[in-house]
Tab-separated table of C-alpha atoms in Angstrom:
chain	number	residue	atom	x	y	z
N	1	VAL	CA	124.399	96.278	97.968
N	2	ASP	CA	124.423	98.934	95.263
N	3	ALA	CA	122.812	96.496	92.845
N	4	LEU	CA	120.182	95.503	95.398
N	5	LEU	CA	119.394	99.100	96.263
N	6	ASN	CA	118.898	99.920	92.622
N	7	ALA	CA	116.589	96.926	92.190
N	8	SER	CA	114.541	97.468	95.327
N	9	PRO	CA	115.418	99.237	98.585
N	10	LEU	CA	112.920	97.007	100.348
N	11	LEU	CA	114.614	93.870	99.059
N	12	ALA	CA	117.996	95.243	100.174
N	13	ASN	CA	116.546	95.718	103.640
N	14	LEU	CA	115.231	92.148	103.741
N	15	VAL	CA	118.603	90.794	102.620
N	16	MET	CA	120.224	92.674	105.512
N	17	ALA	CA	117.736	91.041	107.885
N	18	VAL	CA	118.730	87.639	106.497
N	19	PHE	CA	122.426	88.398	107.101
N	20	MET	CA	121.700	89.317	110.710
N	21	GLY	CA	119.730	86.110	111.101
N	22	LEU	CA	122.724	84.218	109.724
N	23	ALA	CA	124.883	85.929	112.338
N	24	ALA	CA	122.545	84.533	115.013
N	25	ILE	CA	122.916	81.026	113.537
N	26	VAL	CA	126.714	81.297	113.375
N	27	THR	CA	126.703	82.398	117.025
N	28	LEU	CA	125.352	78.958	117.938
N	29	PHE	CA	128.615	77.396	116.716
N	30	ILE	CA	130.796	79.470	119.044
N	31	LYS	CA	132.230	77.445	121.879
N	32	GLU	CA	132.375	79.785	124.847
N	33	ASP	CA	135.781	78.716	126.102
N	34	LEU	CA	136.762	81.494	128.513
N	35	LYS	CA	140.457	80.637	128.781
N	36	ARG	CA	141.600	84.000	130.102
N	37	PHE	CA	138.905	84.167	132.733
N	38	THR	CA	139.526	80.572	133.850
N	39	SER	CA	143.246	81.220	134.066
N	40	ASP	CA	142.711	84.385	136.089
N	41	LYS	CA	140.294	82.716	138.434
N	42	ALA	CA	142.505	79.696	139.027
N	43	ALA	CA	145.584	81.825	139.666
N	44	ASN	CA	143.614	84.077	141.966
N	45	GLU	CA	142.310	81.175	144.041
N	46	VAL	CA	145.811	79.779	144.452
N	47	SER	CA	147.360	83.105	145.404
N	48	VAL	CA	144.614	84.316	147.731
N	49	TYR	CA	142.747	81.443	149.310
N	50	LYS	CA	145.344	78.735	149.802
N	51	PRO	CA	147.116	78.852	153.168
N	52	PRO	CA	150.913	79.085	153.193
N	53	ASN	CA	153.228	76.109	153.683
N	54	THR	CA	151.122	73.695	151.694
N	55	LEU	CA	152.188	71.528	148.782
N	56	LEU	CA	150.897	74.201	146.394
N	57	GLU	CA	153.592	76.567	147.545
N	58	THR	CA	156.695	76.474	145.394
N	59	PRO	CA	159.308	74.257	147.124
N	60	PRO	CA	162.745	75.723	147.765
N	61	GLU	CA	165.060	75.114	144.853
N	62	SER	CA	167.919	72.715	145.427
N	63	PRO	CA	170.391	71.550	142.796
N	64	LEU	CA	170.825	68.248	144.601
N	65	LEU	CA	167.227	67.334	145.275
N	66	ASP	CA	164.196	67.267	142.975
N	67	ALA	CA	160.656	65.937	143.158
N	68	ASN	CA	161.691	62.424	142.044
N	69	ASP	CA	164.327	62.279	144.768
N	70	LEU	CA	161.726	63.166	147.354
N	71	LYS	CA	159.394	60.479	146.064
N	72	GLN	CA	162.116	57.857	146.106
N	73	THR	CA	163.148	58.859	149.627
N	74	ASP	CA	159.561	58.457	150.802
N	75	GLU	CA	159.248	55.051	149.189
N	76	VAL	CA	162.511	53.897	150.782
N	77	SER	CA	161.387	55.025	154.204
N	78	ILE	CA	158.082	53.195	153.785
N	79	ASN	CA	159.889	50.034	152.757
N	80	LYS	CA	162.160	50.335	155.747
N	81	ALA	CA	159.170	50.698	158.023
N	82	ALA	CA	157.589	47.632	156.471
N	83	LEU	CA	160.744	45.645	157.070
I	1	MET	CA	152.588	81.332	128.994
I	2	GLU	CA	155.396	82.958	130.871
I	3	PRO	CA	154.768	85.574	133.523
I	4	LEU	CA	156.648	88.811	133.074
I	5	LYS	CA	157.485	88.857	136.749
I	6	THR	CA	156.715	86.703	139.717
I	7	THR	CA	154.261	88.563	141.854
I	8	GLU	CA	151.136	87.696	143.750
I	9	GLU	CA	150.059	91.270	144.149
I	10	TYR	CA	147.318	92.177	141.734
I	11	ARG	CA	145.834	95.612	142.003
I	12	GLU	CA	144.226	98.383	140.032
I	13	TYR	CA	145.477	101.945	139.926
I	14	TRP	CA	143.342	105.073	139.698
I	15	TYR	CA	145.535	106.097	136.760
I	16	ARG	CA	143.731	103.473	134.659
I	17	TRP	CA	140.921	105.971	134.152
I	18	VAL	CA	143.408	108.532	132.830
I	19	ILE	CA	144.758	105.922	130.387
I	20	LEU	CA	141.252	105.001	129.230
I	21	THR	CA	140.250	108.658	128.885
I	22	LEU	CA	143.348	109.409	126.808
I	23	PHE	CA	142.614	106.489	124.499
I	24	VAL	CA	138.993	107.604	124.165
I	25	VAL	CA	139.856	111.207	123.273
I	26	VAL	CA	142.423	110.047	120.683
I	27	SER	CA	139.797	107.720	119.145
I	28	ILE	CA	137.168	110.470	119.139
I	29	ALA	CA	139.602	112.920	117.519
I	30	GLY	CA	140.441	110.325	114.852
I	31	GLY	CA	136.819	109.406	114.167
I	32	PHE	CA	135.872	113.084	113.998
I	33	ALA	CA	138.682	113.860	111.536
I	34	ASN	CA	137.839	110.914	109.279
I	35	SER	CA	134.165	111.885	108.967
I	36	THR	CA	134.801	115.575	108.405
I	37	CYS	CA	134.099	115.714	104.679
I	38	ALA	CA	131.177	113.256	104.675
I	39	PRO	CA	128.357	115.698	105.517
I	40	ILE	CA	129.817	118.560	103.411
I	41	THR	CA	130.859	116.604	100.326
I	42	ASP	CA	129.125	118.920	97.836
I	43	GLN	CA	130.547	122.078	99.384
I	44	VAL	CA	134.137	120.746	99.443
I	45	SER	CA	133.761	119.536	95.861
I	46	ASP	CA	132.623	123.008	94.771
I	47	ILE	CA	135.268	124.888	96.782
I	48	TYR	CA	138.200	123.011	95.235
I	49	GLY	CA	136.636	122.008	91.932
I	50	VAL	CA	137.382	118.327	92.431
I	51	SER	CA	135.186	115.348	91.680
I	52	ILE	CA	132.798	114.193	94.426
I	53	ILE	CA	134.425	110.766	94.408
I	54	TRP	CA	137.716	112.317	95.584
I	55	VAL	CA	135.929	114.064	98.436
I	56	GLU	CA	134.201	110.813	99.382
I	57	MET	CA	137.620	109.153	99.347
I	58	ASN	CA	138.371	111.087	102.552
I	59	THR	CA	135.921	108.837	104.365
I	60	MET	CA	136.522	105.671	102.341
I	61	VAL	CA	140.273	105.891	102.842
I	62	TYR	CA	139.678	105.130	106.504
I	63	GLU	CA	138.352	101.662	105.759
I	64	LEU	CA	140.907	100.976	103.038
I	65	VAL	CA	143.925	102.051	105.095
I	66	PHE	CA	142.555	100.238	108.116
I	67	ILE	CA	142.341	96.932	106.259
I	68	ILE	CA	145.818	97.325	104.761
I	69	ALA	CA	147.562	98.643	107.873
I	70	ILE	CA	146.152	96.407	110.560
I	71	PHE	CA	148.546	93.492	110.004
I	72	PRO	CA	151.797	95.485	109.726
I	73	SER	CA	150.889	97.592	112.759
I	74	ASN	CA	150.050	94.497	114.793
I	75	TYR	CA	153.277	92.837	113.689
I	76	ILE	CA	155.389	95.805	114.728
I	77	THR	CA	153.711	96.311	118.070
I	78	ASP	CA	153.552	92.629	118.975
I	79	THR	CA	157.192	92.110	117.991
I	80	PHE	CA	158.300	95.058	120.115
I	81	GLU	CA	156.096	94.001	122.978
I	82	ILE	CA	157.983	90.753	123.419
I	83	ARG	CA	160.866	92.749	124.825
I	84	VAL	CA	159.592	95.999	126.169
I	85	SER	CA	155.849	95.572	126.733
I	86	VAL	CA	154.819	98.702	124.918
I	87	SER	CA	151.063	98.611	124.640
I	88	ILE	CA	151.083	102.314	125.252
I	89	THR	CA	153.501	102.989	122.423
I	90	GLN	CA	150.756	101.749	120.151
I	91	VAL	CA	148.383	104.446	121.400
I	92	ASN	CA	151.150	107.032	121.242
I	93	SER	CA	151.980	106.093	117.645
I	94	GLY	CA	148.288	106.344	116.771
I	95	ALA	CA	148.040	109.713	118.509
I	96	ALA	CA	151.162	111.011	116.762
I	97	LEU	CA	149.900	109.947	113.326
I	98	THR	CA	146.486	111.505	113.992
I	99	LEU	CA	148.165	114.707	115.097
I	100	VAL	CA	150.405	114.809	111.996
I	101	GLY	CA	147.404	114.102	109.756
I	102	SER	CA	145.360	116.925	111.293
I	103	ILE	CA	148.214	119.370	110.766
I	104	VAL	CA	148.893	118.218	107.175
I	105	ARG	CA	145.233	118.897	106.379
I	106	LEU	CA	145.808	122.586	107.058
I	107	GLY	CA	147.484	122.631	103.638
I	108	ALA	CA	143.899	122.918	102.380
I	109	GLN	CA	144.640	126.606	102.238
I	110	TRP	CA	146.450	125.944	98.946
I	111	SER	CA	144.954	122.712	97.594
I	112	PHE	CA	142.485	119.891	98.256
I	113	TRP	CA	145.096	117.126	98.214
I	114	PRO	CA	146.678	117.818	101.634
I	115	VAL	CA	143.233	117.059	103.097
I	116	LEU	CA	143.267	113.608	101.545
I	117	ILE	CA	146.908	112.941	102.468
I	118	GLY	CA	146.242	114.123	106.014
I	119	ASN	CA	143.273	111.775	106.280
I	120	VAL	CA	145.514	108.872	105.230
I	121	PHE	CA	147.735	109.679	108.235
I	122	VAL	CA	144.708	109.915	110.522
I	123	ALA	CA	143.369	106.581	109.227
I	124	LEU	CA	146.772	105.009	109.771
I	125	GLY	CA	146.800	106.369	113.302
I	126	MET	CA	143.395	104.877	114.027
I	127	ALA	CA	144.420	101.508	112.582
I	128	VAL	CA	147.467	101.456	114.859
I	129	ALA	CA	145.608	102.611	117.968
I	130	SER	CA	142.562	100.375	117.486
I	131	GLY	CA	144.522	97.304	118.561
I	132	CYS	CA	144.646	98.740	122.073
I	133	THR	CA	140.868	98.567	122.564
I	134	ALA	CA	141.076	95.348	124.560
I	135	LYS	CA	144.731	95.691	125.475
I	136	ILE	CA	144.199	98.628	127.807
I	137	SER	CA	141.353	96.886	129.593
I	138	ALA	CA	143.425	93.688	129.948
I	139	PHE	CA	146.536	95.448	131.262
I	140	TRP	CA	144.854	98.000	133.524
I	141	PHE	CA	141.439	96.659	134.584
I	142	ARG	CA	140.383	93.700	136.701
I	143	PRO	CA	138.263	90.881	135.331
I	144	ALA	CA	134.941	89.861	136.828
I	145	TRP	CA	136.238	87.423	139.425
I	146	VAL	CA	136.643	90.235	141.919
I	147	CYS	CA	133.003	91.255	141.506
I	148	SER	CA	134.069	93.963	139.095
I	149	THR	CA	132.760	94.455	135.592
I	150	GLN	CA	135.241	97.192	134.872
I	151	ARG	CA	137.204	95.230	132.266
I	152	THR	CA	134.147	94.709	130.063
I	153	ASN	CA	133.030	98.276	130.697
I	154	ALA	CA	136.473	99.577	129.731
I	155	THR	CA	136.429	97.571	126.499
I	156	MET	CA	132.927	98.876	125.835
I	157	ILE	CA	133.924	102.509	126.328
I	158	ALA	CA	137.073	102.104	124.221
I	159	SER	CA	135.269	100.309	121.393
I	160	ILE	CA	132.498	102.892	120.929
I	161	ALA	CA	134.777	105.951	121.163
I	162	ASN	CA	135.742	105.953	117.489
I	163	GLY	CA	132.094	105.609	116.435
I	164	VAL	CA	131.119	108.492	118.702
I	165	GLY	CA	133.883	110.555	117.085
I	166	GLY	CA	132.469	109.622	113.676
I	167	ALA	CA	128.979	110.710	114.760
I	168	ILE	CA	130.359	114.050	115.983
I	169	GLY	CA	132.130	114.341	112.635
I	170	LEU	CA	128.773	114.086	110.884
I	171	LEU	CA	127.081	116.675	113.097
I	172	VAL	CA	129.682	119.417	113.527
I	173	PRO	CA	131.027	120.216	110.001
I	174	PRO	CA	127.664	121.504	108.667
I	175	LEU	CA	127.656	123.998	111.565
I	176	PHE	CA	130.946	125.463	110.322
I	177	VAL	CA	130.505	125.151	106.549
I	178	THR	CA	127.186	126.669	105.558
I	179	GLY	CA	128.031	127.468	101.931
I	180	ASN	CA	130.757	127.152	99.328
I	181	ASN	CA	133.093	129.204	101.464
I	182	LYS	CA	136.748	128.206	101.653
I	183	SER	CA	137.477	130.216	104.787
I	184	GLN	CA	134.697	128.371	106.640
I	185	PHE	CA	136.208	125.046	105.640
I	186	LEU	CA	139.665	126.199	106.736
I	187	THR	CA	138.221	127.317	110.081
I	188	LEU	CA	136.742	123.846	110.517
I	189	LEU	CA	140.085	122.179	109.769
I	190	LEU	CA	141.851	124.576	112.128
I	191	PHE	CA	139.343	123.748	114.864
I	192	GLU	CA	139.928	120.029	114.348
I	193	ALA	CA	143.692	120.468	114.289
I	194	GLY	CA	143.471	122.341	117.604
I	195	LEU	CA	141.345	119.535	119.018
I	196	SER	CA	143.897	116.959	117.843
I	197	VAL	CA	146.773	118.934	119.360
I	198	VAL	CA	145.000	118.917	122.735
I	199	CYS	CA	143.804	115.274	122.647
I	200	CYS	CA	146.780	113.618	120.989
I	201	GLY	CA	149.283	115.896	122.706
I	202	ALA	CA	147.818	114.893	126.081
I	203	ALA	CA	148.105	111.233	125.096
I	204	LEU	CA	151.727	111.666	124.061
I	205	ILE	CA	152.566	113.295	127.406
I	206	PHE	CA	150.433	111.443	129.932
I	207	MET	CA	150.192	107.899	128.526
I	208	ARG	CA	151.974	105.408	130.716
I	209	ASN	CA	153.338	101.950	130.163
I	210	ARG	CA	151.828	99.000	132.017
I	211	PRO	CA	151.021	99.569	135.695
I	212	PRO	CA	153.717	98.693	138.271
I	213	THR	CA	151.791	95.542	139.196
I	214	PRO	CA	149.225	93.866	136.952
I	215	PRO	CA	145.479	93.958	137.740
I	216	SER	CA	145.173	90.190	137.299
I	217	PRO	CA	147.338	87.138	136.566
I	218	SER	CA	146.509	87.323	132.850
I	219	GLY	CA	147.704	90.919	132.826
I	220	ALA	CA	151.166	89.663	133.766
I	221	VAL	CA	151.371	86.915	131.162
I	222	LYS	CA	153.640	87.455	128.178
I	223	ARG	CA	151.627	87.203	124.973
I	224	GLU	CA	152.551	85.045	121.976
I	225	ALA	CA	154.725	86.435	119.182
I	226	PHE	CA	153.056	87.634	115.971
I	227	VAL	CA	153.491	84.643	113.637
I	228	PRO	CA	152.632	81.882	116.163
I	229	ALA	CA	149.729	84.039	117.337
I	230	LEU	CA	148.434	84.408	113.781
I	231	LYS	CA	148.660	80.660	113.219
I	232	SER	CA	146.964	80.055	116.531
I	233	VAL	CA	143.976	82.311	115.851
I	234	MET	CA	143.554	81.064	112.296
I	235	THR	CA	143.153	77.511	113.563
I	236	ASN	CA	140.967	78.492	116.497
I	237	PHE	CA	137.412	77.458	115.579
I	238	PRO	CA	135.574	79.538	118.216
I	239	PHE	CA	137.539	82.599	117.107
I	240	LEU	CA	136.745	81.975	113.427
I	241	MET	CA	133.066	81.725	114.326
I	242	THR	CA	133.329	84.986	116.275
I	243	LEU	CA	134.931	86.525	113.202
I	244	GLY	CA	131.985	85.276	111.128
I	245	VAL	CA	129.458	86.814	113.516
I	246	VAL	CA	131.249	90.171	113.444
I	247	SER	CA	131.436	90.159	109.632
I	248	LEU	CA	127.771	89.330	109.277
I	249	SER	CA	126.173	91.384	112.010
I	250	LEU	CA	128.387	94.444	112.388
I	251	GLY	CA	129.153	94.612	108.678
I	252	THR	CA	125.451	94.465	107.863
I	253	ASN	CA	124.692	97.020	110.539
I	254	ASN	CA	127.261	99.409	109.069
I	255	VAL	CA	125.664	99.005	105.662
I	256	PHE	CA	122.202	99.544	107.202
I	257	ASN	CA	123.374	102.809	108.792
I	258	THR	CA	124.710	103.958	105.437
I	259	VAL	CA	121.702	103.088	103.314
I	260	VAL	CA	118.869	103.895	105.710
I	261	GLU	CA	118.232	107.202	103.941
I	262	ILE	CA	118.187	105.586	100.493
I	263	VAL	CA	115.892	102.869	101.795
I	264	ILE	CA	113.275	105.046	103.478
I	265	VAL	CA	112.960	108.092	101.205
I	266	PRO	CA	110.914	106.375	98.435
I	267	TYR	CA	108.329	105.242	100.994
I	268	GLY	CA	105.681	106.937	103.079
I	269	PHE	CA	102.000	107.031	103.905
I	270	ASN	CA	99.772	108.235	101.064
I	271	SER	CA	101.291	111.521	99.901
I	272	VAL	CA	103.349	112.004	103.074
I	273	ARG	CA	106.747	110.580	102.268
I	274	PHE	CA	109.767	110.064	104.453
I	275	THR	CA	112.343	112.822	104.141
I	276	GLN	CA	116.071	113.204	104.777
I	277	THR	CA	115.159	114.756	108.137
I	278	ASP	CA	113.393	111.506	109.051
I	279	ALA	CA	116.566	109.638	108.119
I	280	GLY	CA	118.460	111.923	110.495
I	281	VAL	CA	115.905	111.206	113.235
I	282	LEU	CA	116.318	107.454	112.706
I	283	GLY	CA	120.111	107.803	112.884
I	284	GLY	CA	119.821	109.774	116.116
I	285	VAL	CA	117.413	107.221	117.623
I	286	MET	CA	119.815	104.439	116.703
I	287	THR	CA	122.765	106.181	118.352
I	288	ILE	CA	120.875	107.033	121.549
I	289	SER	CA	119.398	103.544	121.917
I	290	GLY	CA	122.872	102.118	121.233
I	291	LEU	CA	124.401	104.155	124.047
I	292	LEU	CA	121.518	103.069	126.293
I	293	GLY	CA	122.202	99.463	125.270
I	294	CYS	CA	125.845	99.852	126.270
I	295	LEU	CA	124.886	101.261	129.669
I	296	ILE	CA	122.398	98.474	130.395
I	297	THR	CA	123.990	95.379	128.873
I	298	SER	CA	127.667	95.947	129.638
I	299	PRO	CA	127.430	95.433	133.442
I	300	ILE	CA	125.142	92.407	132.973
I	301	VAL	CA	127.322	90.629	130.420
I	302	GLY	CA	130.488	91.690	132.249
I	303	ARG	CA	129.243	90.003	135.415
I	304	THR	CA	127.667	86.904	133.875
I	305	ARG	CA	130.175	86.492	130.993
I	306	LYS	CA	127.361	85.175	128.771
I	307	TYR	CA	128.876	86.590	125.595
I	308	LYS	CA	127.380	83.912	123.380
I	309	LEU	CA	123.865	84.321	124.741
I	310	ALA	CA	124.149	88.100	124.424
I	311	SER	CA	125.294	87.819	120.812
I	312	LEU	CA	122.516	85.363	120.001
I	313	LEU	CA	119.763	87.538	121.486
I	314	ILE	CA	121.140	90.733	119.954
I	315	ASN	CA	121.335	89.211	116.481
I	316	ILE	CA	117.863	87.668	116.703
I	317	PHE	CA	116.338	90.992	117.788
I	318	ALA	CA	118.356	92.901	115.175
I	319	ALA	CA	117.236	90.531	112.424
I	320	ALA	CA	113.610	90.820	113.570
I	321	GLY	CA	113.958	94.599	113.837
I	322	THR	CA	115.416	94.907	110.334
I	323	PHE	CA	112.768	92.589	108.893
I	324	ILE	CA	109.834	94.420	110.516
I	325	PHE	CA	111.412	97.795	109.675
I	326	ALA	CA	111.079	96.982	105.971
I	327	PHE	CA	107.305	96.657	106.336
I	328	THR	CA	106.853	99.673	108.609
I	329	LEU	CA	107.987	101.758	105.636
I	330	TYR	CA	104.631	101.041	103.982
I	331	VAL	CA	102.805	102.324	107.057
I	332	GLY	CA	104.767	105.558	106.890
I	333	ASN	CA	104.808	106.024	110.655
I	334	ILE	CA	108.094	107.479	111.864
I	335	PHE	CA	107.478	106.276	115.446
I	336	LEU	CA	106.994	102.678	114.379
I	337	SER	CA	110.095	102.785	112.188
I	338	SER	CA	112.029	104.478	115.004
I	339	PHE	CA	111.085	101.691	117.387
I	340	CYS	CA	112.510	99.063	115.026
I	341	VAL	CA	115.684	101.083	114.528
I	342	ALA	CA	115.973	101.524	118.310
I	343	VAL	CA	115.828	97.732	118.755
I	344	ILE	CA	118.605	97.288	116.184
I	345	GLY	CA	120.788	100.031	117.688
I	346	PHE	CA	120.266	98.840	121.270
I	347	GLY	CA	122.185	95.648	120.605
I	348	MET	CA	124.456	96.544	117.722
I	349	MET	CA	126.505	99.162	119.554
I	350	PRO	CA	127.484	96.972	122.538
I	351	ILE	CA	127.925	93.751	120.537
I	352	SER	CA	131.272	94.963	119.207
I	353	ALA	CA	132.737	95.090	122.725
I	354	PHE	CA	131.261	91.694	123.635
I	355	MET	CA	132.768	90.069	120.560
I	356	ILE	CA	136.158	91.658	121.260
I	357	GLU	CA	136.094	90.353	124.837
I	358	LEU	CA	134.965	86.898	123.692
I	359	ALA	CA	137.713	86.791	121.052
I	360	CYS	CA	140.323	87.695	123.685
I	361	GLU	CA	138.976	84.939	125.938
I	362	VAL	CA	138.958	82.135	123.365
I	363	THR	CA	142.348	83.032	121.888
I	364	TYR	CA	144.221	83.599	125.176
I	365	PRO	CA	147.280	83.816	125.494
I	366	VAL	CA	147.350	85.374	122.032
I	367	GLY	CA	147.779	89.143	122.330
I	368	GLU	CA	144.635	91.244	122.478
I	369	ALA	CA	145.824	93.403	119.567
I	370	MET	CA	145.839	90.392	117.220
I	371	SER	CA	142.272	89.250	117.911
I	372	THR	CA	140.886	92.796	118.116
I	373	GLY	CA	142.679	93.794	114.920
I	374	LEU	CA	141.285	90.853	112.982
I	375	LEU	CA	137.765	91.533	114.228
I	376	ASN	CA	138.055	95.195	113.254
I	377	MET	CA	139.385	94.189	109.856
I	378	ALA	CA	136.453	91.830	109.293
I	379	ASP	CA	134.035	94.553	110.353
I	380	LYS	CA	135.578	97.127	108.008
I	381	SER	CA	135.846	94.656	105.101
I	382	SER	CA	132.153	93.798	105.378
I	383	ALA	CA	131.206	97.460	105.632
I	384	SER	CA	133.239	98.166	102.470
I	385	SER	CA	130.817	95.960	100.528
I	386	GLY	CA	128.198	98.635	101.119
I	387	PRO	CA	127.221	101.254	98.571
I	388	SER	CA	129.841	103.716	97.424
């Protein structure tokens, strides 16, 4: 900038305008991925708008039973009904 | 992403405004202290018989220390935060360093060098505290999904505080130091030390840790550790682009602010040339329009979250303003030149906060101090390419 100012203050000013224009062009390449906002919004919807006792609510922890067990139990009962 | 505690209660506390105010006054005190010698360079040089370059170093040291200190300070604070969530310690450390620096500068009674050493402490304090710009808003303020734009507004207020302090630091010292009088300079330093004791002392006493319950789910999420966070942001394309925009636009704007006087003085209309007073008028217009820009654009962008569109429009108008400004110099009309400068200032002051918020969004769950620190470093590095 010192060199430009010594050569021509006007030219220095025009170069600054070019840099700002470049900033506008670079802005076009930004992908506006609002991860924090999306995360906040999703968590807020779950905690506020979902009624209690739905599948979204955390199931009670049991050392003997997990999600796969529940699925298998359901399948077995369906098979029994079919029989 | 691991929540610090399992809670579904998200609320804001009135104390958030106290926290924000404390951060703002610490930033203003730091900015004020760092700019002290800039408008009275010749007088200080004469009083102590030192070279002008050493007096100018008082201002330049801010950018140099900032660039060097930003990574270590982020590393320390982010590493500590993993265990004890100490965003506020960062502000307190910054306040303590600023306070120490202001007191060390009182050694100016005997020599010039304590002033420079004191300013190194102040600059270090500002580098440490600056990481909290977006951190405070993330930990204390709600995002826009509850029809509140307070988080963006808080980031806006926090991000311009240091600049406002710098502007005050350019206006006030000439009121104290009217000639080559050492006692006047000492009175100025004493006044600033008193100001730092009040501002930084208040921060040290009244700053609080995170609120009892977070304002939003993201406020409760534990942020990534320093090294993984650094790797994450350095491979994050949207963040790198944001970094590029900040370097180009804010860096250029900082240079523009610095050289506006050099640029305009050779020009004018016929025999009526621009003067240094005109340069002061342009600087004032830029600051006022910038504050107006913050007031108008912050609620709009906070609500719509159109950070990219805002950045695009601001940069286009700033480029057009700078381009046209160059030709208004030939006309020699201060009003026309002021209008162009007002257009540039209107967008350039708020864009910093928008870019900080956007960087925090695209790099989440990386800590806010990491992204903010890198953006500030890019801004300062670009500004350092300006004239010495």
